[in-house]
Short mmCIF file of C-alpha atoms and ligand atoms in Angstrom, two decimals:
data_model
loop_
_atom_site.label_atom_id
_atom_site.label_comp_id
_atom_site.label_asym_id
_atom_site.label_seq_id
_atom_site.Cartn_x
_atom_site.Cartn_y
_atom_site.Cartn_z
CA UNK A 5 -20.58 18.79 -2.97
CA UNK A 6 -20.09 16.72 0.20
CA UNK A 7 -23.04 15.52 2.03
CA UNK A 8 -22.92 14.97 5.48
CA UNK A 9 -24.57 12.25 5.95
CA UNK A 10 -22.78 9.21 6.18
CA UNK A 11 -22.91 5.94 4.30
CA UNK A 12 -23.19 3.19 6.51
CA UNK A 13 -21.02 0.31 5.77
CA UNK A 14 -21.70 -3.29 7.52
CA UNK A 15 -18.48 -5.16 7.54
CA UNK A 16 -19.12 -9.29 7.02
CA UNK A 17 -15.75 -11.53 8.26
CA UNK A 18 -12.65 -9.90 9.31
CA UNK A 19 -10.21 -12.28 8.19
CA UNK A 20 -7.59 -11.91 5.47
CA UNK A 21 -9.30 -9.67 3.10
CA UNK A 22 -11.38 -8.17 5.86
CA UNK A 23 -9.13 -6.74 8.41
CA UNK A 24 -7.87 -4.63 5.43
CA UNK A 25 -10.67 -3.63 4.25
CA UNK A 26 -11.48 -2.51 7.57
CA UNK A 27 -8.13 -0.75 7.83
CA UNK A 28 -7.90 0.60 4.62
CA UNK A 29 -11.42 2.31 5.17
CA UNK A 30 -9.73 4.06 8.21
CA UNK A 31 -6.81 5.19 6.91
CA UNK A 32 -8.09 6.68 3.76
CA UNK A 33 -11.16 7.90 4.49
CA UNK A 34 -10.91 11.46 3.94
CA UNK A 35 -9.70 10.24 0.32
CA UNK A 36 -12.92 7.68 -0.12
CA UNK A 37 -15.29 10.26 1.01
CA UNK A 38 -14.51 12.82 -1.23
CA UNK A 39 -14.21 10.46 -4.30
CA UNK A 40 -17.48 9.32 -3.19
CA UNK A 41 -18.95 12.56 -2.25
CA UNK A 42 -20.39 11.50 1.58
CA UNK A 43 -18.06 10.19 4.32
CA UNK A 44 -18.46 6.10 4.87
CA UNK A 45 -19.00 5.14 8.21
CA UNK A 46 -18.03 1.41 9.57
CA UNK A 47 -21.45 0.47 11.15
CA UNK A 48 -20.91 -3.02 12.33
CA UNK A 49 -18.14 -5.57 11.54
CA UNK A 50 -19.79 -9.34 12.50
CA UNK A 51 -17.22 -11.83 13.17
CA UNK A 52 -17.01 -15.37 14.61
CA UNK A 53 -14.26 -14.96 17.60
CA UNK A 54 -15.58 -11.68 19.16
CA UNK A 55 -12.23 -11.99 21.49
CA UNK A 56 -9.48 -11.45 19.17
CA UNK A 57 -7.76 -7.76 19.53
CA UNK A 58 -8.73 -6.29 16.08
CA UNK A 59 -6.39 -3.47 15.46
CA UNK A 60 -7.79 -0.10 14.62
CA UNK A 61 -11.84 -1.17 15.21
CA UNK A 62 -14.34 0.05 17.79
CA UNK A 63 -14.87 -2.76 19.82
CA UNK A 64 -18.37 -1.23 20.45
CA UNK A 65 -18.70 -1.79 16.47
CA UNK A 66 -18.07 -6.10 16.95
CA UNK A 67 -20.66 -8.46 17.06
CA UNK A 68 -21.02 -12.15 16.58
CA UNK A 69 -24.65 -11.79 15.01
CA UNK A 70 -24.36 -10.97 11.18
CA UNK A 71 -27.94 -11.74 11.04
CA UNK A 72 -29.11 -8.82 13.02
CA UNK A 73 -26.33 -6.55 11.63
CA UNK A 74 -27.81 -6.77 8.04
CA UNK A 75 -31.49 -6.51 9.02
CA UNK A 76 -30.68 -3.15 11.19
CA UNK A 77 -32.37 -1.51 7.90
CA UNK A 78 -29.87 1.73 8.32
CA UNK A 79 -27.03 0.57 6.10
CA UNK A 80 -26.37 1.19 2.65
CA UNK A 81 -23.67 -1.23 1.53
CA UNK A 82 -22.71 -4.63 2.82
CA UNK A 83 -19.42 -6.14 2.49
CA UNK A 84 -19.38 -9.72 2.47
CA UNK A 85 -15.88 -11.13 3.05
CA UNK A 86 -17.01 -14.54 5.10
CA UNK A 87 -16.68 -16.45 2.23
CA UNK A 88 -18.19 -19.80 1.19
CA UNK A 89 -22.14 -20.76 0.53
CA UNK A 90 -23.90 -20.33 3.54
CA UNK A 91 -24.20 -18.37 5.89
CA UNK A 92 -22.91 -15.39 3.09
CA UNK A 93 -26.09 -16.28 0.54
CA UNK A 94 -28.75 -15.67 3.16
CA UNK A 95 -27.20 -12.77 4.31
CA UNK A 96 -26.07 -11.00 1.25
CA UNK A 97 -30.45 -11.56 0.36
CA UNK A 98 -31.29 -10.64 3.64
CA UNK A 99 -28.73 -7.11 3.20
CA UNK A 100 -30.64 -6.98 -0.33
CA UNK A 101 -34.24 -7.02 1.35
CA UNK A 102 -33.43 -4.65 4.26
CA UNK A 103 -32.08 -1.89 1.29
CA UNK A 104 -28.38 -2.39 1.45
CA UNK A 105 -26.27 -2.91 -2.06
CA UNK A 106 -23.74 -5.16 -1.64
CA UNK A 107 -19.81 -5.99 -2.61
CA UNK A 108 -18.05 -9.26 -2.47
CA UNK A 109 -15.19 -11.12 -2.59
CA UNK A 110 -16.99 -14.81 -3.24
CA UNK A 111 -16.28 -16.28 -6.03
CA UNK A 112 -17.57 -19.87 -4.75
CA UNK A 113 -21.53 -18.16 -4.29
CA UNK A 114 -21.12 -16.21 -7.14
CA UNK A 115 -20.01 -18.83 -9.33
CA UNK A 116 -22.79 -21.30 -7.75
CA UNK A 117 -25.65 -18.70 -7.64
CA UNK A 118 -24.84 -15.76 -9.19
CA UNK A 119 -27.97 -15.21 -11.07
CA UNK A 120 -30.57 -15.66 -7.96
CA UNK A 121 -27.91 -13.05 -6.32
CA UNK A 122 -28.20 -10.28 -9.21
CA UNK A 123 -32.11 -11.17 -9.20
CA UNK A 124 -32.62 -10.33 -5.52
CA UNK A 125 -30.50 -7.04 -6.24
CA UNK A 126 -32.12 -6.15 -8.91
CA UNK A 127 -35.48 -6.66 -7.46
CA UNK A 128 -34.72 -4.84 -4.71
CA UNK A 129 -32.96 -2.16 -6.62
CA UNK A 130 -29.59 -2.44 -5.18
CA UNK A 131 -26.30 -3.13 -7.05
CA UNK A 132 -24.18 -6.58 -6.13
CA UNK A 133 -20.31 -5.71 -7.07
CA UNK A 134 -17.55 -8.15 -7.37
CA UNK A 135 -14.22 -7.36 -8.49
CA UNK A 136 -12.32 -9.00 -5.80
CA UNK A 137 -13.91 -12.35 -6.76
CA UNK A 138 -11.62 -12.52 -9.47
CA UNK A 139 -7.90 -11.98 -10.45
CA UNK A 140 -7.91 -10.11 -6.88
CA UNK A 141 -6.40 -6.34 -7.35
CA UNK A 142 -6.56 -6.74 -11.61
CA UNK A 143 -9.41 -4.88 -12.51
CA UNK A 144 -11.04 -7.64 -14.67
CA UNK A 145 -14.98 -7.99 -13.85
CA UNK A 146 -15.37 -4.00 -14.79
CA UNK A 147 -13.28 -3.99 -18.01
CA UNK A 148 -15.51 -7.13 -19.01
CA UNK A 149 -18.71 -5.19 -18.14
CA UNK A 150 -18.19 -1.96 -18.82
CA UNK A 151 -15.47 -1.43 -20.92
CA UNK A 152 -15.52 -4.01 -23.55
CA UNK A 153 -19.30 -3.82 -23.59
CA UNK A 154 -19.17 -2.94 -27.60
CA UNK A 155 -16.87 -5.44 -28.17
CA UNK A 156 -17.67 -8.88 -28.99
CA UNK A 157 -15.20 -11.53 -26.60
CA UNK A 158 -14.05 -14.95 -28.10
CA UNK A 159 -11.53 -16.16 -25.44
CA UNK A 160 -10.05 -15.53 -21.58
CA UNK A 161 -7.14 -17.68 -20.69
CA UNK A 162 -5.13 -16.92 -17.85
CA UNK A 163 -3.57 -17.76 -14.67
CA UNK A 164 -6.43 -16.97 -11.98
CA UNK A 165 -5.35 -18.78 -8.82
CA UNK A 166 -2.46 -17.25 -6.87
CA UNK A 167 -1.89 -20.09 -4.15
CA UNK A 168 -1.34 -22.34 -6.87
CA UNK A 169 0.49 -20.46 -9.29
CA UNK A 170 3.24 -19.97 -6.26
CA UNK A 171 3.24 -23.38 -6.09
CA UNK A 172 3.87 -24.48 -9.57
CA UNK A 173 6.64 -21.63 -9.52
CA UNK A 174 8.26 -23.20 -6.64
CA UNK A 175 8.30 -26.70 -7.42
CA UNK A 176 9.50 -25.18 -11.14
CA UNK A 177 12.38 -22.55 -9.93
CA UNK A 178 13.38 -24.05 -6.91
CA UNK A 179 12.45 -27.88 -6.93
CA UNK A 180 10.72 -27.08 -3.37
CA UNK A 181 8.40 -29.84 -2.55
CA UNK A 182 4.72 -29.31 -2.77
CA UNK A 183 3.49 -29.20 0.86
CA UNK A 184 6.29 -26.98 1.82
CA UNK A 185 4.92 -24.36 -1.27
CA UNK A 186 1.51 -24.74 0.07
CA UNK A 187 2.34 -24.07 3.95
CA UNK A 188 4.06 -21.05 2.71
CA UNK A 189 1.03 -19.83 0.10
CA UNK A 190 -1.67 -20.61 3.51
CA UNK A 191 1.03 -18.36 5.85
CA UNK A 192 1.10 -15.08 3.30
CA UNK A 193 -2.84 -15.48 3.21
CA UNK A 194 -3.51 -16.38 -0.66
CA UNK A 195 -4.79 -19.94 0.06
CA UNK A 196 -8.63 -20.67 0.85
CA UNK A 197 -10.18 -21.86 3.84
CA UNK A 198 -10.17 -24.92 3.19
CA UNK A 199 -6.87 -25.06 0.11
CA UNK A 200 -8.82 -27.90 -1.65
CA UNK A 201 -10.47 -25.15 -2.95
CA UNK A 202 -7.36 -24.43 -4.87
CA UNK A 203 -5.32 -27.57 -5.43
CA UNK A 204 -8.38 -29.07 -6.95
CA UNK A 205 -9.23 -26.20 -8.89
CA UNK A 206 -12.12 -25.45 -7.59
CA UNK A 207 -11.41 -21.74 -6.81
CA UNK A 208 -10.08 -21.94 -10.49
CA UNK A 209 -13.39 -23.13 -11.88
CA UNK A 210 -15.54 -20.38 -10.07
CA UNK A 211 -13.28 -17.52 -11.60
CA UNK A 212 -13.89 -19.53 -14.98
CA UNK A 213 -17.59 -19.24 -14.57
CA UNK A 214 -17.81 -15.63 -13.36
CA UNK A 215 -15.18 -14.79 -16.46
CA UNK A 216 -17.20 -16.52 -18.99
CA UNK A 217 -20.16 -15.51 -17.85
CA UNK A 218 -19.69 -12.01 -17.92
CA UNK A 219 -17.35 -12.31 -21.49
CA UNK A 220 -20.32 -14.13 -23.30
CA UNK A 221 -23.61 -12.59 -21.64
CA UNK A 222 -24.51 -16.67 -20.90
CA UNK A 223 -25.13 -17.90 -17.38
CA UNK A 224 -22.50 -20.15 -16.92
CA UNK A 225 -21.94 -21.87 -13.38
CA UNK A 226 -19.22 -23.95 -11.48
CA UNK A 227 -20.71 -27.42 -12.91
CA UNK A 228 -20.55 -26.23 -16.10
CA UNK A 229 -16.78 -25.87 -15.75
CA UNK A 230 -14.23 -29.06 -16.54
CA UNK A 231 -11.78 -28.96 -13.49
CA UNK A 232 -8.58 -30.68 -13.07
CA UNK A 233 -6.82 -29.63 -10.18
CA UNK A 234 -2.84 -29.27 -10.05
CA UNK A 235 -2.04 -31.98 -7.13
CA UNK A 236 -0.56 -34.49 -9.68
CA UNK A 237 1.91 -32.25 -11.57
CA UNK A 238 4.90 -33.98 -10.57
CA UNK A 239 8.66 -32.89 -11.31
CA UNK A 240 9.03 -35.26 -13.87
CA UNK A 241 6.06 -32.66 -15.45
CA UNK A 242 8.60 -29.87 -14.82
CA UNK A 243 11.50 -31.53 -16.86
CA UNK A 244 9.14 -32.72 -20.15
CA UNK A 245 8.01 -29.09 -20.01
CA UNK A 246 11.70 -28.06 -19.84
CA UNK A 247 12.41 -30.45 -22.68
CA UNK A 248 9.87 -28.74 -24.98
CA UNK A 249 10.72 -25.53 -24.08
CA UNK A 250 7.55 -24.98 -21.63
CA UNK A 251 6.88 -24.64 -18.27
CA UNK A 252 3.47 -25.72 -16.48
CA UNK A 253 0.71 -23.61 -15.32
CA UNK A 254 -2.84 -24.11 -14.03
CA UNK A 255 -4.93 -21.88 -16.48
CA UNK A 256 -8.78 -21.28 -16.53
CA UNK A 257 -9.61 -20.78 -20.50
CA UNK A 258 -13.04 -19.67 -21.53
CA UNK A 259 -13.88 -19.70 -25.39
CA UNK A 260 -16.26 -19.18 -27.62
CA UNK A 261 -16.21 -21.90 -30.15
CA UNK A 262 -15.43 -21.40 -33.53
CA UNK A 263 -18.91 -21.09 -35.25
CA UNK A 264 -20.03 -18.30 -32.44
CA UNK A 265 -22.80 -21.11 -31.58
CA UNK A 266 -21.64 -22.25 -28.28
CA UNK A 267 -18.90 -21.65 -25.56
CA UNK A 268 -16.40 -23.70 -23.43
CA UNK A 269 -14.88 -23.08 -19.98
CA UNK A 270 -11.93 -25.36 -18.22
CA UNK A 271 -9.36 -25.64 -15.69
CA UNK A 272 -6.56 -27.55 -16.00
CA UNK A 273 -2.42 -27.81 -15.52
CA UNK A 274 -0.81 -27.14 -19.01
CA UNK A 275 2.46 -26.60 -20.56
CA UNK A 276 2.95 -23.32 -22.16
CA UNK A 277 6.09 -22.25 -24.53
CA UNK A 278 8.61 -20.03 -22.05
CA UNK A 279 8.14 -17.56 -24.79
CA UNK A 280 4.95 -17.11 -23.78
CA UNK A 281 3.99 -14.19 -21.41
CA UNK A 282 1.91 -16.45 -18.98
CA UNK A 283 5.47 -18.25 -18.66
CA UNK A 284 6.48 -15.00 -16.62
CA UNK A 285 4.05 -14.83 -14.03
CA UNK A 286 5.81 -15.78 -10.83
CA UNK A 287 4.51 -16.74 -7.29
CA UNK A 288 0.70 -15.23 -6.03
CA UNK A 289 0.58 -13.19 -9.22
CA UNK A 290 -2.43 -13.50 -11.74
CA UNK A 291 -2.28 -12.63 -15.14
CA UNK A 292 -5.24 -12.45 -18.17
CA UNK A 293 -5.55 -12.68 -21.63
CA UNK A 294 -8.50 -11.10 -23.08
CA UNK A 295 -8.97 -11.69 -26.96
CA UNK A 296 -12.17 -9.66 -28.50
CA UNK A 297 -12.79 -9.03 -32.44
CA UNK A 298 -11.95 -5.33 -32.25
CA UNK A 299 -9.73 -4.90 -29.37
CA UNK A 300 -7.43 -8.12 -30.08
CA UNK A 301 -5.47 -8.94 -27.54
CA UNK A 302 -5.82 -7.83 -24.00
CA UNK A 303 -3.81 -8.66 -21.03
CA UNK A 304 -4.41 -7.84 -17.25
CA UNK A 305 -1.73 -8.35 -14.88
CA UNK A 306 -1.18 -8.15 -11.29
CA UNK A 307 -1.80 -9.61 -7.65
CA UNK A 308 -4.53 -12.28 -7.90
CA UNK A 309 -4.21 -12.75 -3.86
CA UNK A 310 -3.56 -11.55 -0.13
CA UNK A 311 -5.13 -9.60 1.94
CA UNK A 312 -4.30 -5.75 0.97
CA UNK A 313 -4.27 -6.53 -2.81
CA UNK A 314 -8.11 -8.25 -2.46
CA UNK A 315 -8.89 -4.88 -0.31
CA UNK A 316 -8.32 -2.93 -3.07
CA UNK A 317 -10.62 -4.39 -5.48
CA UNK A 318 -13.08 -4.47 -2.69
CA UNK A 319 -13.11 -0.63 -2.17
CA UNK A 320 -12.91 -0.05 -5.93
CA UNK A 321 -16.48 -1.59 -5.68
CA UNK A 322 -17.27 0.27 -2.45
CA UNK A 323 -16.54 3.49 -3.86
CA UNK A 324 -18.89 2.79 -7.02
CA UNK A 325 -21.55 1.57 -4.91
CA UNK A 326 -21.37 4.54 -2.79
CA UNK A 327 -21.37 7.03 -5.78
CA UNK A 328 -24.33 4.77 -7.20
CA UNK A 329 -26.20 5.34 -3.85
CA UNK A 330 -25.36 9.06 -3.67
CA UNK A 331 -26.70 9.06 -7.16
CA UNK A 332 -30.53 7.29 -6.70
CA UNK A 333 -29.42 4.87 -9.89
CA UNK A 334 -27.38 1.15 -9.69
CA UNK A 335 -24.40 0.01 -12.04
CA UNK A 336 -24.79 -2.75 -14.76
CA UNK A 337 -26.58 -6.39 -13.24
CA UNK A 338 -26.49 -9.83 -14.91
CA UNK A 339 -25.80 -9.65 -18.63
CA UNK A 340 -26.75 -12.74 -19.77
CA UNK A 341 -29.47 -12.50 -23.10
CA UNK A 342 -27.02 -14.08 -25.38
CA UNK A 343 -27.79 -17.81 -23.63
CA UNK A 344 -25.57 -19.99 -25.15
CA UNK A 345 -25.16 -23.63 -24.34
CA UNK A 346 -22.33 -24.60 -22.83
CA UNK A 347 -20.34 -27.27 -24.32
CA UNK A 348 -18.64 -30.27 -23.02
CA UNK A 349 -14.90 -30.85 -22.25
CA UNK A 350 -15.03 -33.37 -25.36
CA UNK A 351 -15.40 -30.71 -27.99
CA UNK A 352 -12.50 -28.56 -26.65
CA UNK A 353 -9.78 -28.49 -29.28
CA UNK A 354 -6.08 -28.24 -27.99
CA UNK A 355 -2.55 -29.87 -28.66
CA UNK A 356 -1.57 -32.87 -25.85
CA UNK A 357 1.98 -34.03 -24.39
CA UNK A 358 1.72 -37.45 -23.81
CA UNK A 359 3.99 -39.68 -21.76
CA UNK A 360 3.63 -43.47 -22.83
CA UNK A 361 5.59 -46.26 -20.73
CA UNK A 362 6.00 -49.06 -23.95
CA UNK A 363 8.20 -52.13 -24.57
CA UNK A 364 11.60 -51.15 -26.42
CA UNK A 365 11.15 -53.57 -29.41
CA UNK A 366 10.49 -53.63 -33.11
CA UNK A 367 6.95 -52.39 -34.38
CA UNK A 368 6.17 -50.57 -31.12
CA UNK A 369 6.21 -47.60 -32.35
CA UNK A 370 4.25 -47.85 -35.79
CA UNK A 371 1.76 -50.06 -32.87
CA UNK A 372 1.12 -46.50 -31.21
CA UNK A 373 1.05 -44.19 -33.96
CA UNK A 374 -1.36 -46.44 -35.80
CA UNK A 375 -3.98 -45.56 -32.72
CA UNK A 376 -3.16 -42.49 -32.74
CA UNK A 377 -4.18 -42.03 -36.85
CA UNK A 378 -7.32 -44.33 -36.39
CA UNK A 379 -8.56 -41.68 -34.07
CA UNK A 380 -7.67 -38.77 -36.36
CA UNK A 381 -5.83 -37.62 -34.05
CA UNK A 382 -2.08 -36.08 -35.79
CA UNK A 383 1.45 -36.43 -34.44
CA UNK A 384 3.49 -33.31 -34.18
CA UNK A 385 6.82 -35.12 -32.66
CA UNK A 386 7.95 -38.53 -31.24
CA UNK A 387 10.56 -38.46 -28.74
CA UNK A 388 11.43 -42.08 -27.87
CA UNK A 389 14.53 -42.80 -24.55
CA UNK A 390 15.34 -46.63 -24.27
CA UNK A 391 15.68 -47.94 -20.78
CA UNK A 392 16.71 -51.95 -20.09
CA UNK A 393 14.09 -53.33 -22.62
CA UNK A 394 11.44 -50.67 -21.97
CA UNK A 395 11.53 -47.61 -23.64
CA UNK A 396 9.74 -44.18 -22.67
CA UNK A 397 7.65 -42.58 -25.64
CA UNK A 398 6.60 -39.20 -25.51
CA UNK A 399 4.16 -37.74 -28.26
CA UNK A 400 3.54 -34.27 -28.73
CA UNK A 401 -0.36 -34.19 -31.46
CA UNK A 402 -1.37 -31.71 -33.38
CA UNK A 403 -4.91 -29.55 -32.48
CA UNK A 404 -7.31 -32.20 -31.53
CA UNK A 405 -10.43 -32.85 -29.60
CA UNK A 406 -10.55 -33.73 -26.71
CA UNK A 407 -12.75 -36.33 -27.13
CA UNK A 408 -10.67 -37.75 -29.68
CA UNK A 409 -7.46 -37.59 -27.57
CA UNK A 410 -9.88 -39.48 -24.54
CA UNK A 411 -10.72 -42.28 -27.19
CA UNK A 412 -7.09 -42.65 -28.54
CA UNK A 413 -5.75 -42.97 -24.55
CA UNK A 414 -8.19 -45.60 -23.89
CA UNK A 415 -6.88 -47.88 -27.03
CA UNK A 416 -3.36 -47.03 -26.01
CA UNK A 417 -4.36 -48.56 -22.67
CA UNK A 418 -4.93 -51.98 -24.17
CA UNK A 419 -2.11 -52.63 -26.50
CA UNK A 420 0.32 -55.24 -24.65
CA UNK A 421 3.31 -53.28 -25.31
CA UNK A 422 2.28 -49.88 -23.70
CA UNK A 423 3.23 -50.74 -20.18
CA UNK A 424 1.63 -47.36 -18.74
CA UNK A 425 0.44 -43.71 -19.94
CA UNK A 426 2.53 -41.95 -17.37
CA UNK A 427 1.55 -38.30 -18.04
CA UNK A 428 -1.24 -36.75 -20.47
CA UNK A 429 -0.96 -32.92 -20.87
CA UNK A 430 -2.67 -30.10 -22.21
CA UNK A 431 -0.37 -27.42 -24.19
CA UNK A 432 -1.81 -24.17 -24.40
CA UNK A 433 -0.18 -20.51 -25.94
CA UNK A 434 1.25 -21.40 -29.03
N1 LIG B 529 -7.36 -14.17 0.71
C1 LIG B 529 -7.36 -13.83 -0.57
O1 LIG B 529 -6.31 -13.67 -1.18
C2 LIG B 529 -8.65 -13.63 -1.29
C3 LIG B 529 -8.62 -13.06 -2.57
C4 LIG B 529 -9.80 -12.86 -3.28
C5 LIG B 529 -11.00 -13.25 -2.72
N2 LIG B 529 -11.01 -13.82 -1.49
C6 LIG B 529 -12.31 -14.18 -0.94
O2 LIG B 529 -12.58 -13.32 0.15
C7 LIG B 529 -13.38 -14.01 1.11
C8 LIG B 529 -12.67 -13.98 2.45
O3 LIG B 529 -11.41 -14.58 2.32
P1 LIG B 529 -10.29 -14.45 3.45
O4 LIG B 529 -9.02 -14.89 2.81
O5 LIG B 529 -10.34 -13.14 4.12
O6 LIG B 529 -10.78 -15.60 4.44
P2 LIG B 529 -10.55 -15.70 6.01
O7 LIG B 529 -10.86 -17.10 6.41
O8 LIG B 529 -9.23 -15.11 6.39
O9 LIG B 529 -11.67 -14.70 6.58
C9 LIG B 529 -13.03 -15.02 6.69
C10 LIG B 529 -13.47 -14.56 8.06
O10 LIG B 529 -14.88 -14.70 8.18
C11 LIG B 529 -15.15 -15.12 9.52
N3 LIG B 529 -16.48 -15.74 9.56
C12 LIG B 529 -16.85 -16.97 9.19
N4 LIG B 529 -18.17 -17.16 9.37
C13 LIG B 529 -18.64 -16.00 9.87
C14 LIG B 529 -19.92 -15.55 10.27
N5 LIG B 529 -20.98 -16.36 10.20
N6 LIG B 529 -20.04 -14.30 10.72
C15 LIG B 529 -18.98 -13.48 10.80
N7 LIG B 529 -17.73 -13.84 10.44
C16 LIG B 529 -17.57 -15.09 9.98
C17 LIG B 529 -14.03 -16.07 9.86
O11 LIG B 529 -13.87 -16.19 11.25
C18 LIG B 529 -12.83 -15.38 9.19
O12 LIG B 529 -12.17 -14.50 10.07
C19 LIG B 529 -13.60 -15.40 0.52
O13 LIG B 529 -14.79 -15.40 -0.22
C20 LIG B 529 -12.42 -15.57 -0.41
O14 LIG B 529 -12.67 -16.48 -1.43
C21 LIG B 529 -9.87 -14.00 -0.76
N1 LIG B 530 -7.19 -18.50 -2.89
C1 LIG B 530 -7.26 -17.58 -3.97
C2 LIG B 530 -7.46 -16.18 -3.44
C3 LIG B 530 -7.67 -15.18 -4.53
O1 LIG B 530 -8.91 -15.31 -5.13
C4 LIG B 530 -5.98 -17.64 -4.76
O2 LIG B 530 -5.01 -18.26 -4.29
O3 LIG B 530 -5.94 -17.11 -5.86
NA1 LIG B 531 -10.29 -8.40 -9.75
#
């Protein structure tokens, strides 16, 4: 049965994600409201340039104070789609205190203080939703939560940054530069505010936390998170991946080590086989591998970016908040009893492609793979390209730590006849 009373929704930033959200609300909403069961009013929308023409919004509805919008006391959801740490954390508590429940799009707060935000909704017995934080569209947060709840998670790996995934696929497929790929990701809306956020990895690292955290009921956050950001992949990259069979992606990998007794969560460029699926996913697209003990192998696949896409996931969450309301009760909070430590980059185990610059003369190589063995770390291949008295060396090891790897680099280093390590890369999917 409908009721007629209205659920009032406060709209936070109209940007990107916003201005569909808004739109979408409009367009559908004899659709949300019967899904929901009560019609969802737009209450308020606060922005930050009160002058801009906003398509399809009740100027009347505008204001430049999100404060006051969140403590009006009337509205029952909150959509927070500012983005970065302040001023969304204050007001997403302040929505919390004044009785609102609240969706989001933030990875960045989530992933830096997700657990005081679930505390302050729980306390206040509201729910705090996030699906567009991660992966964009792909359902991903609720499957974790909800659906694999009776299933016991050992690893995520995927592709969870669409600006620069398009990159990588540009400078791969069409040898574009890598400002040009970024001015074009910023123009069709995937990049952040600031792109740092996503060259660095940064964004990367946040969707890594929020992943792992959810996968192994542990609080993990953003500093727990090894981050290398992509702005050093170069094409020379491109054409030892080619060589190998491989291209290079910027994956976020979450596991759960071996003996169940701690986890691991990175971001980092890597070379994956072609064969592999991940090899597939082309410009702003995200894609997810999910392995758990019963289910096996999962994948999620889809738009990880842009405005509609993000808008989607957003009123997923609005329409399960709004049936939550409707229904006196709140979805699933943090998850996080199992508390397991968090282990360094140095205990990750992977294979490496490494790039050594060395002097093309007798006992150079038996020099390098000496290091390599006094390390324990084990060649897979030696590829070795002579070039006027220097010579280019490129090693492809077996699984090893990373520590190990980190130790064996810095001995390289020192030998006389390595002139350079020119490349060091992860290699993932195989
Ligand atoms: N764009 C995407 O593809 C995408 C995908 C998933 C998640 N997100 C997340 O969604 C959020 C919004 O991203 P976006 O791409 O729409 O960014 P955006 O910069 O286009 O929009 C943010 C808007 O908030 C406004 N704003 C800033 N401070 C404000 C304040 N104090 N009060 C009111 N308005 C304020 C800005 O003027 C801007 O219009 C971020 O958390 C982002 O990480 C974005
Ligand atoms: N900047 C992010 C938006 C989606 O979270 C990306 O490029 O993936
Ligand atoms: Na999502």
């Amino acid at each position: 049965m409908m009721r007629t009373r209205p659920l009032k929704v406060a709209l936070l930033g109209c940007g990107v994600v916003g201005s569909e959200v808004a739109r979408i609300m409009t367009t559908h909403a004899d659709d949300l409201a019967a899904r929901i069961g009560a019609p969802v009013e737009l209450a308020g929308v606060a922005v930050r340039r009160p002058d801009k023409v906003r398509e399809g919004i009740d100027p009347a509805l505008v204001t430049t104070d999100a404060t006051a919008l969140v403590k009006r006391g009337d509205l029952d959801i909150v959509v927070e789609v500012i983005g970065g740490i302040e001023p969304a954390r204050t007001l997403i508590t302040t929505a919390f205190e004044h009785g609102a429940s609240v969706v989001s799009a933030n990875k960045a707060l989530l992933a830096q203080d997700g657990a005081a935000l679930h505390a302050a909704a729980e306390q206040n017995g509201r729910d705090l939703y996030y699906e567009a934080a991660v992966a964009g569209a792909i359902p991903l947060i609720r499957p974790l939560r909800e659906s694999l709840a009776g299933d016991k998670v050992n690893r995520v790996l995927g592709i969870v940054n669409g600006t620069t995934n398009f990159i990588l696929d540009k400078m791969d497929t069409t040898g574009a530069g890598y400002q040009e790929a970024l001015d074009e990701a910023t123009a069709l809306g995937y990049a952040e505010a600031d792109p740092t956020a996503d060259v660095e990895g940064f964004d990367a690292a946040a969707k890594a936390a929020i992943l792992a955290g959810i996968a192994f009921h542990t609080r993990v956050r953003l500093d727990d998170v090894h981050r290398e950001g992509m702005t050093e992949v170069t094409a020379a990259d491109f054409a030892s991946a080619k060589e190998m069979g491989c291209t290079i992606k910027l994956l976020a990998i979450c596991e759960r080590a071996e003996d169940g007794a701690s986890v691991t969560a990175r971001v980092h460029p890597a070379m994956i086989p072609l064969s592999h699926p991940l090899a597939s996913v082309r410009g702003a697209y995200n894609a997810v591998f999910v392995e758990s003990d019963a289910s096996g192998q999962l994948m999620f696949y889809g738009p990880g970016a842009g405005g509609a896409p993000t808008a989607s996931a957003v009123l997923g969450d609005l329409v399960a908040v709004g049936r939550n309301r409707l229904g006196g009760t709140t979805g699933p909070g943090e998850s996080a009893y199992a508390a397991l430590p968090v282990s360094s980059m140095g205990e990750v185990v992977t294979r490496y492609h490494i790039s050594l610059d060395v002097a093309d003369k007798p006992g150079v190589l038996a020099q390098v793979a000496t290091v390599f063995a006094e390390h324990g770390v084990s060649i897979d291949t030696v590829r070795q390209q002579g070039k006027d008295g220097e010579a280019s060396l490129v090693v492809v090891t077996h699984r090893a730590s990373d520590a190990a790897l980190g130790g064996t680099v810095e001995a390289l280093r020192k030998l006389d006849t390595v002139r350079g390590v020119a490349s060091i890369m992860r290699v993932e999917g195989e």
